[in-house]
Coordinates of C-alpha atoms in Angstrom, one line a residue:
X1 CA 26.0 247.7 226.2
X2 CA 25.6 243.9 227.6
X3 CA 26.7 242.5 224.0
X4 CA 29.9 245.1 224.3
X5 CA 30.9 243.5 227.9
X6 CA 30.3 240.1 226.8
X7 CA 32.4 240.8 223.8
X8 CA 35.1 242.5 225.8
X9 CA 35.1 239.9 228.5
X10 CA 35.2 237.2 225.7
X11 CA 38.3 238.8 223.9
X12 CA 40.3 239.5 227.3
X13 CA 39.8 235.8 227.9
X14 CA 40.8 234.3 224.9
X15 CA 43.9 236.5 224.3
X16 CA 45.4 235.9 227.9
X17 CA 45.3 232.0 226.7
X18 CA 47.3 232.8 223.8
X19 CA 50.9 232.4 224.9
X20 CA 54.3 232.6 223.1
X21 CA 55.6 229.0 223.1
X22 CA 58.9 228.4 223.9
X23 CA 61.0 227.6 220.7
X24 CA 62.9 223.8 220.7
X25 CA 65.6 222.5 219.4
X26 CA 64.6 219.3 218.4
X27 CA 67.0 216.3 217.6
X28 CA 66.9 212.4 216.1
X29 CA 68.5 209.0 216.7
X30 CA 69.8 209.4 212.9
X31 CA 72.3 206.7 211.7
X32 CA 73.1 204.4 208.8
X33 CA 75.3 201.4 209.3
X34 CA 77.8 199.7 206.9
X35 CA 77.3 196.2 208.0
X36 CA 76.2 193.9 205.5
X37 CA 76.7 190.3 205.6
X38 CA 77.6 187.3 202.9
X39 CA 75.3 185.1 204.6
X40 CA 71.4 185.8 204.6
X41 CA 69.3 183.4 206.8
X42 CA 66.1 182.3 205.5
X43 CA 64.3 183.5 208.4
X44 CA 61.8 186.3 209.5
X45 CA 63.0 188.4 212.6
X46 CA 61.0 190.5 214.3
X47 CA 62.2 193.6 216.0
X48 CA 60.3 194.4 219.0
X49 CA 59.9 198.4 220.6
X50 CA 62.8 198.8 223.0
X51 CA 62.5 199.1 226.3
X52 CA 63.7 202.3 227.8
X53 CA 64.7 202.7 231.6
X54 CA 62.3 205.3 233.8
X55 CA 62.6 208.8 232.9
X56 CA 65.1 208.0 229.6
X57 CA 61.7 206.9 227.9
X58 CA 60.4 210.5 227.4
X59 CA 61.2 213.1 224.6
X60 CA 63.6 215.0 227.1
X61 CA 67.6 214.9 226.3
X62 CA 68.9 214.5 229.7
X63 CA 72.7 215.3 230.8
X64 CA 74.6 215.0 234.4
X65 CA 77.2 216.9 235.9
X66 CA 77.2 215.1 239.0
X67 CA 76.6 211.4 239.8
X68 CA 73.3 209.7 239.9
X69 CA 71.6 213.4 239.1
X70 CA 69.9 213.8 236.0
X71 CA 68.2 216.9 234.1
X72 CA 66.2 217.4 231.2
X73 CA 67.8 220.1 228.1
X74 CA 65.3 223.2 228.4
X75 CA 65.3 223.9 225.3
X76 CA 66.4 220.4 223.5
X77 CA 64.1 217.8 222.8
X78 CA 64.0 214.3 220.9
X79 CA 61.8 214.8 217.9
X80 CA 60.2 211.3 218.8
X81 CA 60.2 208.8 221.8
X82 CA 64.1 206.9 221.7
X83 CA 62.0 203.7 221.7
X84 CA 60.3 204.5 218.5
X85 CA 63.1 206.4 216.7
X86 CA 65.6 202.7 218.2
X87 CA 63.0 200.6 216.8
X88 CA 63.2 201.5 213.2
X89 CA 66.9 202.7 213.5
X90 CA 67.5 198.7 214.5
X91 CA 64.6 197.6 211.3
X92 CA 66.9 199.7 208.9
X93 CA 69.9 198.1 210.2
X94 CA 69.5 194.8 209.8
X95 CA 67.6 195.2 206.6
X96 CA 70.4 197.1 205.1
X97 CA 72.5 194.1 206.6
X98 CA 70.6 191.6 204.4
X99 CA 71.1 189.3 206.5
X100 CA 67.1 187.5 207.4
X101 CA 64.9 187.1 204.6
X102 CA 62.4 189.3 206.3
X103 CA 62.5 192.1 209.1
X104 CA 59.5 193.6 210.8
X105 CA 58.4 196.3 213.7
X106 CA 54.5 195.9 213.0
X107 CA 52.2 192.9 212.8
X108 CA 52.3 191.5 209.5
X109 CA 50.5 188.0 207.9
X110 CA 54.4 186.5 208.5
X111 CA 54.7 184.7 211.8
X112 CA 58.3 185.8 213.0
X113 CA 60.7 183.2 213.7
X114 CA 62.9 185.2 215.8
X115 CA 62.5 188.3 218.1
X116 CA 65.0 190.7 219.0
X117 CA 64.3 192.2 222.1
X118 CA 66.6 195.9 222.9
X119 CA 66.7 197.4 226.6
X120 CA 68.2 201.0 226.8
X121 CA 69.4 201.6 230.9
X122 CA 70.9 204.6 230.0
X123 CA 71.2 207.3 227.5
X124 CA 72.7 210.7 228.6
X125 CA 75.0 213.4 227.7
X126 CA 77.8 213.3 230.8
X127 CA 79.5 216.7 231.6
X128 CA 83.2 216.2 233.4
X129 CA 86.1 218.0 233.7
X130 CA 85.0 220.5 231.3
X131 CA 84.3 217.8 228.3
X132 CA 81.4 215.4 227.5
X133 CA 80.3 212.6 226.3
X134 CA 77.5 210.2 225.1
X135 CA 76.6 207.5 227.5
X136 CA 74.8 204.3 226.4
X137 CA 73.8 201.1 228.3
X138 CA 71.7 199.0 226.1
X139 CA 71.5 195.1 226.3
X140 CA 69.9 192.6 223.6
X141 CA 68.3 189.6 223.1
X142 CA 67.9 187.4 220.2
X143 CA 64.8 184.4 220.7
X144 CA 63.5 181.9 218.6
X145 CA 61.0 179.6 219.9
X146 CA 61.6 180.8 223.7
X147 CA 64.9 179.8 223.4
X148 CA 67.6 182.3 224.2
X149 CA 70.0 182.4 221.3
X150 CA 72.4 185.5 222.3
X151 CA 72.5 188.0 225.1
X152 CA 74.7 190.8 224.6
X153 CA 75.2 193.9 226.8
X154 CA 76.7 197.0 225.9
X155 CA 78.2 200.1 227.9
X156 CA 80.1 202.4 225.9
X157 CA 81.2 206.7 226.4
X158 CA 82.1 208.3 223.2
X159 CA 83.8 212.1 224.1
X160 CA 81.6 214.7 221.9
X161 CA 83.1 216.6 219.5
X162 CA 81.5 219.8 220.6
X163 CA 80.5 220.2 224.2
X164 CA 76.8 221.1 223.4
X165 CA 73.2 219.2 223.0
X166 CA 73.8 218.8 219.0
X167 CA 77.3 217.4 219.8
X168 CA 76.1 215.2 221.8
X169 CA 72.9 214.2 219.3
X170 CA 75.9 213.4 217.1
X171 CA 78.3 211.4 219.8
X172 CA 75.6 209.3 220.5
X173 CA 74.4 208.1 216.8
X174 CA 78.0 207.0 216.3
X175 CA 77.6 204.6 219.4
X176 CA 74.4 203.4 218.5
X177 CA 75.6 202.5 215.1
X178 CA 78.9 201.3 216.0
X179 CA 76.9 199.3 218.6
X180 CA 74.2 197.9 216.0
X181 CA 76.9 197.4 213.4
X182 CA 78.9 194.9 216.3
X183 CA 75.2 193.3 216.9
X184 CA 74.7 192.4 213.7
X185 CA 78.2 190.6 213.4
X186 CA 77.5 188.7 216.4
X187 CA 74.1 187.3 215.0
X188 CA 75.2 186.2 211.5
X189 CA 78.0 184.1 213.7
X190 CA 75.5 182.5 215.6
X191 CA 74.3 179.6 214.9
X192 CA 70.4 179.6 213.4

């Protein structure tokens, strides 16, 4: 009869643990640029992790409908941290770009001549006035040899298509890349 209790106890226990989990919607920064350059620099640049501002740096997908008050999607989540998904988003770019003669994210035996360093402010899905729209404050910095080559900051707000979380998925991939693609530009006109 002990065995029977124990076994009873043990199988209340274990199925109160087993929960339904909530199901998510889960979403990628997804986008392939156009820029590619006539001038390839025999350099190696190497694309550090971005930097994301405070609570932007989490899998959340956060949107406002009032100033300075953000909140996370319930049910809508990044399928990996922005920094990450940025990071090889930015790789992909400028390989695609052909414009250095080598691009890494990783340590690698090549010693990296420049670094491209990416900060992200903000990143948010903005409800007003019944409409919305993808927010992005990013800055960059190009650095060879501890010298700062370009600076370049970016604000844009690109009104979704749809007024949901996918619309705004979407919204924002077209700034990123529209931003990326006017990055790239600005680096094979400076001077290296």
């Amino acid at each position: 009869m002990k065995h029977y209790a124990i076994l009873l106890i043990l199988l209340l226990l274990t199925g109160c643990s087993v929960k339904n989990s909530p199901t998510f919607n889960t979403y990628a920064i997804d986008f392939h640029t156009q820029s590619k350059t006539s001038k390839t620099i025999n350099k190696t640049i190497f694309i550090n992790q971005p930097y994301i501002n405070g609570a932007f740096a989490t899998k959340n997908i956060f949107y406002t409908t009032k100033a300075y008050e953000y909140d996370a999607y319930a049910k809508n989540r990044w399928i990996d941290f922005p920094s990450s998904m940025l990071q090889l988003q930015l790789t992909q770019a400028f390989a695609q770009a052909k414009l250095f003669k080598h691009q890494s994210m990783s340590s690698s035996r090549l010693t990296p001549d420049i670094y491209l360093n990416t900060v992200v402010n903000k990143m948010y899905h903005l409800h007003e006035r019944g409409e919305s729209y993808a927010m992005l404050s990013m800055s960059f910095e190009l650095i060879e040899k501890g010298n700062l080559l370009l600076s370049k900051q970016i604000n844009r707000r690109l009104k979704c298509k749809e007024n949901t979380p996918y619309g705004y998925v979407q919204a924002l991939n077209e700034v990123l890349k529209m931003s990326i693609e006017e990055l790239i530009k600005e680096v094979a006109n400076t001077s290296l």
